[in-house]
Coordinates of C-alpha atoms and ligand atoms in Angstrom, one line a residue:
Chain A
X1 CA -78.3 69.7 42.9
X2 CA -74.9 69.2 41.4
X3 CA -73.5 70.8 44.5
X4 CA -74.6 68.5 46.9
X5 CA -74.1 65.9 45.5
X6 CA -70.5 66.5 44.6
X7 CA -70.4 67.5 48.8
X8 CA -70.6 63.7 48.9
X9 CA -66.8 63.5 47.9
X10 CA -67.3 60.5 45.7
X11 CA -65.0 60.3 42.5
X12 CA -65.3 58.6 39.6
X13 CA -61.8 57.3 38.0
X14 CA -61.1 57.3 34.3
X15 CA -58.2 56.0 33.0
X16 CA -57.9 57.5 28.8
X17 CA -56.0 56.8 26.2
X18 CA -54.5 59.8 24.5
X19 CA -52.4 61.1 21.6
X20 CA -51.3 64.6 20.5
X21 CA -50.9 64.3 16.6
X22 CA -52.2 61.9 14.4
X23 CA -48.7 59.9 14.4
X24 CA -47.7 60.3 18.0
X25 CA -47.6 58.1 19.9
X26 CA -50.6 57.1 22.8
X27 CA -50.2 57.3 26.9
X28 CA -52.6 57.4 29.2
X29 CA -53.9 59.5 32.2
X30 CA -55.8 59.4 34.9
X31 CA -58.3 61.8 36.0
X32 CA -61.0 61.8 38.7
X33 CA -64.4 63.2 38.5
X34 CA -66.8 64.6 40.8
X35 CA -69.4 61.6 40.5
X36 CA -72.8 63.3 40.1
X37 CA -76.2 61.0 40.0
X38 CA -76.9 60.2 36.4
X39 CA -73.9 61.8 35.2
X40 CA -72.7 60.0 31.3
X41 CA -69.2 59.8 29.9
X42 CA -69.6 63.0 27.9
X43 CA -70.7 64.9 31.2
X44 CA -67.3 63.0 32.9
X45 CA -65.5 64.7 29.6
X46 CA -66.7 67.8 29.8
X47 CA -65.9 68.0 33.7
X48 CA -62.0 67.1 32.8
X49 CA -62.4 70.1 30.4
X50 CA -63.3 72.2 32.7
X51 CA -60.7 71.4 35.2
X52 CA -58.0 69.3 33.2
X53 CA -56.2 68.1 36.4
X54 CA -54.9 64.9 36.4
X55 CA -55.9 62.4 39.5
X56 CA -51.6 63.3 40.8
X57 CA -52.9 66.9 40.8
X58 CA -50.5 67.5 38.2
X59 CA -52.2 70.1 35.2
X60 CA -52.6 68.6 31.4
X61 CA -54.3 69.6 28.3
X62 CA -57.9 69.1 28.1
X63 CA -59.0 65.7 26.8
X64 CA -60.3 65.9 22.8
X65 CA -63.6 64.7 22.1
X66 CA -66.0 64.7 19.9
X67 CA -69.7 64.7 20.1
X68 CA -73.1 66.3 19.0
X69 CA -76.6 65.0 19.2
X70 CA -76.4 63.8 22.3
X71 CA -78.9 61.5 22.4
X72 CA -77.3 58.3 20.2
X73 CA -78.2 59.5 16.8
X74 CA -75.3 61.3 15.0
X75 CA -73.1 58.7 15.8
X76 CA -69.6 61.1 16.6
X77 CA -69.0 60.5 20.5
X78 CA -68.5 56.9 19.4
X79 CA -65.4 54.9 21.4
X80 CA -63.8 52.0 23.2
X81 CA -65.6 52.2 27.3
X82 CA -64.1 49.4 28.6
X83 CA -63.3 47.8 26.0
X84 CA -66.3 48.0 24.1
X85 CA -67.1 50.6 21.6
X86 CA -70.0 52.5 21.9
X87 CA -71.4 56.1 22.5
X88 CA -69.9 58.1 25.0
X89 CA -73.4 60.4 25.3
X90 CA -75.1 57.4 26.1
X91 CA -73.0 55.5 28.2
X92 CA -74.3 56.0 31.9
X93 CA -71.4 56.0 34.2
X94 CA -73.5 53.9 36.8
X95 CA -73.3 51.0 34.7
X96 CA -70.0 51.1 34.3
X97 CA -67.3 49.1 36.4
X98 CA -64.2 51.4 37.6
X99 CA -62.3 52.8 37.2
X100 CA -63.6 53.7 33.9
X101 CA -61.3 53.3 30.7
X102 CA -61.8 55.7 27.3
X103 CA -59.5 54.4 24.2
X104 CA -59.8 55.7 20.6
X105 CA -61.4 53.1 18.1
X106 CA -58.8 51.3 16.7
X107 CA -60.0 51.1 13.0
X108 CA -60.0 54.5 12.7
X109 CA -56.8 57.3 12.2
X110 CA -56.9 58.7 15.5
X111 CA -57.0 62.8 15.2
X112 CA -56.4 63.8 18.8
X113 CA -56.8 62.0 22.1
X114 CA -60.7 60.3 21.5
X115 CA -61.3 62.3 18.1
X116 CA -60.8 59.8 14.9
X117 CA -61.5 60.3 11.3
X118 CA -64.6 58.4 10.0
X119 CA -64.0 59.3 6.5
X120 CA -63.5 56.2 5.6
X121 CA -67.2 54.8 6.5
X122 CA -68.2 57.9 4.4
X123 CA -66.3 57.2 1.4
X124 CA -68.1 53.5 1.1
X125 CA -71.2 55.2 1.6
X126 CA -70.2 56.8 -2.0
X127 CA -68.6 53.9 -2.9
X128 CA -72.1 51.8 -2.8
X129 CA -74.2 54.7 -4.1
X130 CA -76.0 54.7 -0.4
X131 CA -78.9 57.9 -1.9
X132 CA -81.6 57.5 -4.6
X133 CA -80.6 59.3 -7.6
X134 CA -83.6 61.5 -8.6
X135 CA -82.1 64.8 -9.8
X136 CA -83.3 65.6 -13.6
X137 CA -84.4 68.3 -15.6
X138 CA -87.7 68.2 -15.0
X139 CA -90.2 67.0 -12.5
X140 CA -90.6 63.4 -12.6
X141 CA -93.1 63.6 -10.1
X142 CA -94.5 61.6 -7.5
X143 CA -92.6 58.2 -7.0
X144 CA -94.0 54.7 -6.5
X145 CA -95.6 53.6 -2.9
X146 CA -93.5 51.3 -0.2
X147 CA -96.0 48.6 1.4
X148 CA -96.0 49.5 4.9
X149 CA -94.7 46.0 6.0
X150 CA -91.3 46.6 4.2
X151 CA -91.6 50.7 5.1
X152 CA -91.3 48.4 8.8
X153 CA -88.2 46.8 8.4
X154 CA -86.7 49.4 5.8
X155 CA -86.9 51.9 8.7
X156 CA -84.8 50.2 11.2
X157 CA -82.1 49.9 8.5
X158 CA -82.4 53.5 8.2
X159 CA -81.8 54.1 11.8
X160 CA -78.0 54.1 11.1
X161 CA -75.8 57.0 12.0
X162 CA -72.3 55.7 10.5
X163 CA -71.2 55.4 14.6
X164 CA -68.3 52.8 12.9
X165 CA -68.7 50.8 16.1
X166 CA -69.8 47.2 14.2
X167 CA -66.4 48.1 12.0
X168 CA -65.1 48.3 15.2
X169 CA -66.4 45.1 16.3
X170 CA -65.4 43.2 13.0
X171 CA -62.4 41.2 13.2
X172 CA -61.9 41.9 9.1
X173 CA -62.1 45.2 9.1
X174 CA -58.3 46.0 9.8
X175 CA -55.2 47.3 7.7
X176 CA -54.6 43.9 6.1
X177 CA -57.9 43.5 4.6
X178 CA -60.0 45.7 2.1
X179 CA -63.4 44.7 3.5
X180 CA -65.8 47.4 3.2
X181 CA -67.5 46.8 7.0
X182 CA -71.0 46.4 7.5
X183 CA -72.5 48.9 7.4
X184 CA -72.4 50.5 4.5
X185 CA -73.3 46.5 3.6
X186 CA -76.5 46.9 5.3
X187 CA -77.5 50.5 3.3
X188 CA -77.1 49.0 0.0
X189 CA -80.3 46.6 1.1
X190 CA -81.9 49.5 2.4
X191 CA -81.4 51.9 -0.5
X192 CA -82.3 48.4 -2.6
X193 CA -85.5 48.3 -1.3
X194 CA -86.6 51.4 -1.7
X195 CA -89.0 51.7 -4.7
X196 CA -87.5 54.2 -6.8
X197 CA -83.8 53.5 -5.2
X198 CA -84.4 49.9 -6.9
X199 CA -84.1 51.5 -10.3
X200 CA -80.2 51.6 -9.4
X201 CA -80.6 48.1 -7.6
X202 CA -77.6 46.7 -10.0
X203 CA -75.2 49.3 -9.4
X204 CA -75.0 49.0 -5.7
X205 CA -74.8 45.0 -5.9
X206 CA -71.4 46.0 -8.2
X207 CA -70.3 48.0 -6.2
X208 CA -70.4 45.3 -3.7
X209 CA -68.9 43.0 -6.1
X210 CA -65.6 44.7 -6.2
X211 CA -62.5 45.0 -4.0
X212 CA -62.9 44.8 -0.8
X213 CA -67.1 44.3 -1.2
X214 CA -69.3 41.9 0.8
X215 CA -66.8 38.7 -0.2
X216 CA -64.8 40.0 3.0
X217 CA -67.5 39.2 5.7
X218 CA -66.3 36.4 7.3
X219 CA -69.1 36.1 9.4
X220 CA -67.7 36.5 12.8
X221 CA -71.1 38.6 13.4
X222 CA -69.8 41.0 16.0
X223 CA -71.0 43.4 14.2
X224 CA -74.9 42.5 14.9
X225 CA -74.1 42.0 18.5
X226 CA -72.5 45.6 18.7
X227 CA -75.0 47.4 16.9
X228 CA -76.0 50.2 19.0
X229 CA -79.7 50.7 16.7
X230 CA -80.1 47.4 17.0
X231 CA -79.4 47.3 13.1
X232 CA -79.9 43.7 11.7
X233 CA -76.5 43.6 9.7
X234 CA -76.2 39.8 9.6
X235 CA -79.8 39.6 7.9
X236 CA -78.6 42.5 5.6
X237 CA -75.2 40.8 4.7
X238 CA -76.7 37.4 3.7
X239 CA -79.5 39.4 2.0
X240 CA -76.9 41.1 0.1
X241 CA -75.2 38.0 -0.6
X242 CA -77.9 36.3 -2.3
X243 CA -78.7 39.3 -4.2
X244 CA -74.8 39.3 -5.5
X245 CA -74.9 35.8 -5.5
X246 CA -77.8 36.3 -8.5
X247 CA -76.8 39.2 -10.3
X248 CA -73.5 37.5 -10.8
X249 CA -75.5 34.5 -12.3
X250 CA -77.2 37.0 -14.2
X251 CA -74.1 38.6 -15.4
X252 CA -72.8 35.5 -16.4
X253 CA -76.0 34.1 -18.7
X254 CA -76.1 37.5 -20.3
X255 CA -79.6 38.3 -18.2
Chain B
X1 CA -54.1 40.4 -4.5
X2 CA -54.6 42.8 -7.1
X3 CA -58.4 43.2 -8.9
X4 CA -61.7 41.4 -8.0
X5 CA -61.3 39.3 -5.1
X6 CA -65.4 38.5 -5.4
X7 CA -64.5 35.3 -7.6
X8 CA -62.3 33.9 -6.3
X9 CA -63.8 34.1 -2.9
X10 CA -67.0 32.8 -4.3
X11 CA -65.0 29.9 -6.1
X12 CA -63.2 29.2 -2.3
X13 CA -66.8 29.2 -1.3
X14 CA -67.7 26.7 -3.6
X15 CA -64.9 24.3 -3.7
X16 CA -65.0 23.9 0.0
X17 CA -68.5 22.4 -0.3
X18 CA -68.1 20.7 -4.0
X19 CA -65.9 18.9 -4.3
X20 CA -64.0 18.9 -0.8
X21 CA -67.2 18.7 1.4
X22 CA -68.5 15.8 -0.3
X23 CA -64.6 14.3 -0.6
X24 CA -64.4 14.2 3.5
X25 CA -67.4 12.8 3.4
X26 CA -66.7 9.9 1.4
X27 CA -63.0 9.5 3.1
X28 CA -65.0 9.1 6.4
X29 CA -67.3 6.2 5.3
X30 CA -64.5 4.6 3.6
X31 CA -62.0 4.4 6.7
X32 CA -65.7 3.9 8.9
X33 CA -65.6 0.6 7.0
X34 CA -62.6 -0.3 8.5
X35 CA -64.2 -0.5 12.3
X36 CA -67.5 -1.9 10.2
X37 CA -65.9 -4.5 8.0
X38 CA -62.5 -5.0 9.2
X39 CA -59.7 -5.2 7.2
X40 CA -62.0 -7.4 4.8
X41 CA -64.2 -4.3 4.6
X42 CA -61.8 -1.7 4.3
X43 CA -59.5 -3.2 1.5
X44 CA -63.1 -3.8 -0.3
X45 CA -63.7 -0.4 0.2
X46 CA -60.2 0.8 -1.4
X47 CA -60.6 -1.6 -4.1
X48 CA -64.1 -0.2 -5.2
X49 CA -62.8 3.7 -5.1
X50 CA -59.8 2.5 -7.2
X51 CA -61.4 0.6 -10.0
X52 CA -63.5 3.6 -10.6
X53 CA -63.0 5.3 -13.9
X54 CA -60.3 7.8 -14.5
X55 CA -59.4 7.7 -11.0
X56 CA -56.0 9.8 -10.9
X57 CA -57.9 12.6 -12.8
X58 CA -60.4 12.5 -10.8
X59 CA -58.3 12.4 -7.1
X60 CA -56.3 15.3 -9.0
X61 CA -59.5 17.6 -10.3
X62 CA -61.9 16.7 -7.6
X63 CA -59.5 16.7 -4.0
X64 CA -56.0 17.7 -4.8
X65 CA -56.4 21.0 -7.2
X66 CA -59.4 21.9 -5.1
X67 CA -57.5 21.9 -1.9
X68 CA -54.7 23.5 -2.8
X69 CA -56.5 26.4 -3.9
X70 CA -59.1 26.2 -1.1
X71 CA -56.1 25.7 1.2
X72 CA -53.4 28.3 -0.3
X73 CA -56.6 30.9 -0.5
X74 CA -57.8 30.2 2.3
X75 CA -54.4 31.0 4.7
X76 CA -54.3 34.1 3.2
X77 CA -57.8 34.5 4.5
X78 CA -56.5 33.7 7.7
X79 CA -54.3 36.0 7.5
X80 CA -56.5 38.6 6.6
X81 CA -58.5 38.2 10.0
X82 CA -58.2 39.6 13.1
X83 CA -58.6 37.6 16.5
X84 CA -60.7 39.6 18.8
X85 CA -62.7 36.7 20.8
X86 CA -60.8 38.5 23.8
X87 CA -63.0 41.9 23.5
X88 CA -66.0 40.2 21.5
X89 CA -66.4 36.5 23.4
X90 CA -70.0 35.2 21.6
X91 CA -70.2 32.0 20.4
X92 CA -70.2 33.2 16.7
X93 CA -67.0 34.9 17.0
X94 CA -65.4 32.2 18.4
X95 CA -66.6 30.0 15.5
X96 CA -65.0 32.7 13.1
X97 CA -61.8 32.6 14.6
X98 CA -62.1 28.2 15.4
X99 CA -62.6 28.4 11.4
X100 CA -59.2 30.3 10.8
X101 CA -57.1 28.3 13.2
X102 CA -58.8 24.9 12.6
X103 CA -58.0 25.5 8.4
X104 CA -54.5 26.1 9.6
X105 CA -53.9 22.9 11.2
X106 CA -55.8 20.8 8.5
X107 CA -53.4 22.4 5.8
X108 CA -50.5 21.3 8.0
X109 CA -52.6 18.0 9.0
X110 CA -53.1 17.2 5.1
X111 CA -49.8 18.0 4.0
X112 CA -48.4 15.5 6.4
X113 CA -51.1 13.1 6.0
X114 CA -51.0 13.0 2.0
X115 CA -47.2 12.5 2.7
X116 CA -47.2 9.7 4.4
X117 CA -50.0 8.1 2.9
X118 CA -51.0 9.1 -1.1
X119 CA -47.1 10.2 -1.4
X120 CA -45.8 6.6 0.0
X121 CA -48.2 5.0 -2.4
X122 CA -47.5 6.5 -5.5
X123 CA -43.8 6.1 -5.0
X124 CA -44.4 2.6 -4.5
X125 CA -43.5 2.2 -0.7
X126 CA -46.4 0.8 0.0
X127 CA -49.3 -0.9 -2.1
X128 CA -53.2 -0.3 -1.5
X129 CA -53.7 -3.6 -0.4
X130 CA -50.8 -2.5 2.7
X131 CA -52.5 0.5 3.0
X132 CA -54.7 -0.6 6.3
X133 CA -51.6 -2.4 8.0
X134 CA -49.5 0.8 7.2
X135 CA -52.3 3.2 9.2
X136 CA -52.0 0.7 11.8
X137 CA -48.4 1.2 12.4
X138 CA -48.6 4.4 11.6
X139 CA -51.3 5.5 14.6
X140 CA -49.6 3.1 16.6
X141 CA -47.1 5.7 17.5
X142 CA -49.2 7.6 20.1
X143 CA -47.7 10.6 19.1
X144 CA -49.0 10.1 15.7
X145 CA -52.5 8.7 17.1
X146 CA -52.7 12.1 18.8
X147 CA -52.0 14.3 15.6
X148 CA -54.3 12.1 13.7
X149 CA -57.5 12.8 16.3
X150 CA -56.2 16.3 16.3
X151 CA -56.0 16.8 12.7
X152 CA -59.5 14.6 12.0
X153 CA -61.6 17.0 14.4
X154 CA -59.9 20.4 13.1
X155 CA -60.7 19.2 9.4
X156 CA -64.3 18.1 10.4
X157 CA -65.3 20.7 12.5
X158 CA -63.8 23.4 9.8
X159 CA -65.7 21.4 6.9
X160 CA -68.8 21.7 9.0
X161 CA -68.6 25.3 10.4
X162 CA -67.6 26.0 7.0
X163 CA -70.8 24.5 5.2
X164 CA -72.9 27.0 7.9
X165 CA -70.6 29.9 6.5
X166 CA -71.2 28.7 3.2
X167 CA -75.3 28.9 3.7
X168 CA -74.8 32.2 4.6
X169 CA -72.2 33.2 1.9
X170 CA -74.4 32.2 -1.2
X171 CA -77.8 33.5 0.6
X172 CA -79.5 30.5 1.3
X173 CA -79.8 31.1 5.1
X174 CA -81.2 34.6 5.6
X175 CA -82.6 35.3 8.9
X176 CA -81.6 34.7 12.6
X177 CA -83.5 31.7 12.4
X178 CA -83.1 30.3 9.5
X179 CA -78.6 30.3 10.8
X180 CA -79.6 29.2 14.2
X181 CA -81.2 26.0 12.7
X182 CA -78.4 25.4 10.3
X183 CA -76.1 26.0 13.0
X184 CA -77.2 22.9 14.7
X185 CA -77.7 20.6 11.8
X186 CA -74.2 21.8 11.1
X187 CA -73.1 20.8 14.5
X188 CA -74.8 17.7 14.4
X189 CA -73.0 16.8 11.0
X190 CA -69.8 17.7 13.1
X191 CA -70.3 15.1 15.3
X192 CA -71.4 12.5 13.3
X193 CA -68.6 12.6 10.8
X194 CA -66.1 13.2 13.7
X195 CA -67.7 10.4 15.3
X196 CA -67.0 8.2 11.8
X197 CA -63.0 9.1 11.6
X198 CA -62.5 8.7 15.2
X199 CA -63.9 5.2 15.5
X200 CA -62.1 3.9 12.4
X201 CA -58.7 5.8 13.8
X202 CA -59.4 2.9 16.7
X203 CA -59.9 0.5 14.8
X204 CA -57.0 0.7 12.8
X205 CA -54.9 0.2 16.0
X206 CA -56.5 -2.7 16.8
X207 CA -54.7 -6.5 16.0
X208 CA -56.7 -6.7 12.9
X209 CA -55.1 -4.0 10.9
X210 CA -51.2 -5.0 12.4
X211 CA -49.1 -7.2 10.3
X212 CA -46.9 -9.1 12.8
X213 CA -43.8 -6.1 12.5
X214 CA -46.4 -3.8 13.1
X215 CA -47.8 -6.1 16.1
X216 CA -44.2 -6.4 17.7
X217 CA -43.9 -2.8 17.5
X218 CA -47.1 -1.4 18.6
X219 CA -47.0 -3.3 21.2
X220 CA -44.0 -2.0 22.2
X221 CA -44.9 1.6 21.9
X222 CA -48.2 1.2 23.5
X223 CA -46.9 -0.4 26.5
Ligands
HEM1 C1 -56.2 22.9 3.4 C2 -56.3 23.7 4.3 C3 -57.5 24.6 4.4 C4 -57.4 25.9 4.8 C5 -56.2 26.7 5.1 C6 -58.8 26.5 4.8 C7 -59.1 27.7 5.2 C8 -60.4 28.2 5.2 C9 -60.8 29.5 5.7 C10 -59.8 30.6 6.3 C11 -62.1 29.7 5.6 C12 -62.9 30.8 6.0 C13 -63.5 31.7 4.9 C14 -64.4 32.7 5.5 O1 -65.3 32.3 6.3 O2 -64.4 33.8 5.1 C15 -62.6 28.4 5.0 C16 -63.9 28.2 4.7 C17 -64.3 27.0 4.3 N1 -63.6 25.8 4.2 FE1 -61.6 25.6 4.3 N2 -59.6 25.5 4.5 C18 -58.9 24.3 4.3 C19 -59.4 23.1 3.9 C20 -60.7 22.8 3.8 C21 -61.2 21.5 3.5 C22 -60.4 20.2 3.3 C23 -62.6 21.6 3.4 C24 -63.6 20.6 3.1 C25 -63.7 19.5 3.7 C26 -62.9 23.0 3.6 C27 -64.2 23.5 3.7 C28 -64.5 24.8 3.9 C29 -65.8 25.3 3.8 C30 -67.1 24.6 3.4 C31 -65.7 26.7 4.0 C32 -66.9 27.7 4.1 C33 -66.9 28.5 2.8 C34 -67.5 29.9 3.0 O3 -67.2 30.6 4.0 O4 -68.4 30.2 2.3 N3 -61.8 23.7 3.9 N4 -61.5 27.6 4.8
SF4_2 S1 -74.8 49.7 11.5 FE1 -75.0 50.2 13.7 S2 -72.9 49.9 14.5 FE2 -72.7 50.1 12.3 S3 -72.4 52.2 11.8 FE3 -74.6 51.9 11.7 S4 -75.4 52.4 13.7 FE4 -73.2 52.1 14.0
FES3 S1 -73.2 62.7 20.5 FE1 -74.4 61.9 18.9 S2 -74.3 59.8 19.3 FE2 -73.3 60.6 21.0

């Protein structure tokens, strides 16, 4: 099926941003693809990696990528299509306008060509205490229940895969500014509201209290609007500040 | 910037509510009494803010401490932002980036402003009684009539933005809902205060307010 439809001759054109080592600096190429019906950005890739000719015919190195799932959940494939970040996996080249352009996200150090480092959406994970503690000596057995209609929402908070497209998206998260992003924002109400994940409730507001916490949203909400789960991060960030907002309160009156 | 920067951004928060929010308030129904009252009810209105108790300490505690750490902090806010309204054009976003660039020109609007006006009268230039007669030859000067309805909507529209951002800073506006509602009783304070500045800024050009220098010269520069 492939075949024939490549015997059509149509080509799809990609312009990508690319970079050899973490400090050099980027230049683009062009390439074009074989179009193939229902073909996706990754598929585009993974033609140019087969055949890394450039659209002058000229031979270059295979574009870098990186990806896994392939289906919108682990969050790696994650960059600028058109200017917009998003998942490349997911990104059906039919709805896109040509020719079609691939860039790095910008927040991120950039490895190789489309490959960054999301480390840094990884250490704020750690940084808010995004897990429920329940490692112990012994047993402590069952925890308590979650009523289903906040199991409902909790869930869709859950649904994030650390893609670092809505710290993409945010206007404060940049080298000038500390702010934490989002994300991690939106996992400290999740963790929160998780019965037994409650017990550590304070920490995570603290943690949030610091440096670079929640006081850096400026509430451009981007982020919301980028979301590729459909995450409600500007419900989780005013969430989170009222729950700062009263454990500072607290702290003050000695609560 | 060294340390917790939670506090102080909280106490930016704050301050540009109470006291500031409720100080352009006030400053708009004062001046809205000069297109209310005339010059009769404007130099009443000056004369009722100034025999108020402890009035220095409180213009110095309640507007100018306040806004020069609301203002100082808040440029380096500014500064901390991005602009990305080209790759991300919603309506929010552009709010977020009106509220950095309209803080901007009301610290340079306020600057100039308190020069010419506050600065002028505690040096003795000019008395409160002058002070109507003084705005008129001041926004007499189309130039200067320009940069006032310039400066007035910047500082309005950032107080009113600003008290939506504010909601949603301290919690008190959770949901989608709950900010789209705010959002327009925000906007609809925008207007209304605007509404107050701009239609005193006329009347303070109007014959009323001009002593008869002022007169000769306005009506000179207006044509
Ligand atoms: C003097 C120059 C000023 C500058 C440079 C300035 C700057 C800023 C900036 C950058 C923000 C955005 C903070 C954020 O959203 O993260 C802000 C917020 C705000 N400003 Fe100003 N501002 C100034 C004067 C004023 C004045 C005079 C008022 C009051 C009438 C005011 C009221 C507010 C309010 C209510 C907020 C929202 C606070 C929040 O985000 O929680 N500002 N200001
Ligand atoms: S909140 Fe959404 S946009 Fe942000 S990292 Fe998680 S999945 Fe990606
Ligand atoms: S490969 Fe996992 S989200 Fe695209």
């Amino acid at each position: 099926m492939a075949e024939t439809a490549t015997a059509t001759g149509r080509k799809v054109k990609f312009i990508i941003t690319r970079r050899e080592r973490p400090e050099a600096a980027p230049f683009t190429e062009e390439f074009e693809v074989p179009y193939r019906p229902n073909m996706n950005v990754i598929s585009a890739l993974m033609e140019i990696q087969r055949n890394p000719v450039k659209a002058d015919g000229a031979k270059t190195s295979p574009v870098c990528w990186e990806s896994n799932c392939l289906e919108e959940v682990c969050g790696a494939c994650s960059m600028v299509i058109n200017g917009k970040p998003r998942q490349a996996c997911s990104t059906l080249i039919d709805k896109l306008e040509q020719p079609v352009r691939l860039e790095p996200m910008s927040t991120f150090p950039v490895v190789r060509d489309l490959v960054i480092n999301r480390e840094r959406m990884f250490n704020a994970l750690k940084k808010v205490k995004a897990w429920i503690p329940i490692d112990g000596t012994y047993d402590l057995g069952p925890g308590p229940r979650m009523a289903e209609s906040k199991r409902q929402w909790a869930y869709e908070l859950s649904k994030c895969m650390t893609c670092g497209v809505c710290l993409e998206a945010c206007p404060n998260v940049n080298d000038r500014n500390s702010f934490i992003g989002p994300a991690s924002i939106s996992q400290v109400r999740l963790f929160n509201a998780h019965p037994t994940g409650e017990m550590n409730a304070a920490e995570r507001l603290e943690a949030l209290m610091e440096e670079g916490g929640i006081e850096g949203c400026g509430n451009s909400q981007n982020c919301v609007r980028s979301c590729p789960k459909g995450i409600p991060l500007t419900t989780s960030i005013a969430a989170m500040n009222k729950d700062t907002t009263k454990h500072m309160f607290k702290q003050w009156l000695g609560l | 910037m060294k340390g917790n920067s939670y506090l102080p951004r909280k106490i930016h928060s704050l301050l540009g509510v109470i006291p500031l929010g409720l100080f352009i308030v006030e400053h708009a129904l004062t001046n809205y009494s000069a297109y209310e009252g005339g010059k009769e009810g404007f130099s009443d209105s000056i004369d009722l803010l100034n025999s108020l108790p402890l009035v220095l300490w409180m213009e110095i505690f309640l507007i100018w401490l306040p806004i020069l750490f609301h203002g100082v902090y808040g440029l380096y806010i500014a500064y901390q932002s991005n602009i990305n309204t080209g790759r991300f054009s919603y309506g929010r976003n552009w709010a977020f980036t009106a509220q950095r660039i309209t803080g901007v020109i009301t610290f340079i609007f306020i600057a100039w402003h308190f020069y010419e006006t506050r600065l002028q009268v505690a040096l003795g230039n000019v008395s409160h009684e002058e002070l109507g007669q003084h705005m008129n030859s001041i926004v007499s000067d189309p130039l200067a009539f320009t940069a006032y309805i310039i400066g007035v909507l910047a500082a309005t529209f950032h107080f009113a933005n600003g008290l939506w951002a504010f909601l949603v800073s301290w919690g008190i506006t959770v949901g989608p809902r709950a900010q789209k509602v705010s959002s327009n009783i925000c906007m609809v304070i925008f207007v209304i205060i605007a509404a107050l500045f701009l239609l005193s800024l006329f009347a303070f050009r109007g014959d009323e307010f001009a002593s008869a220098a002022a007169t000769a010269l306005s009506s000179v520069s207006v044509g």
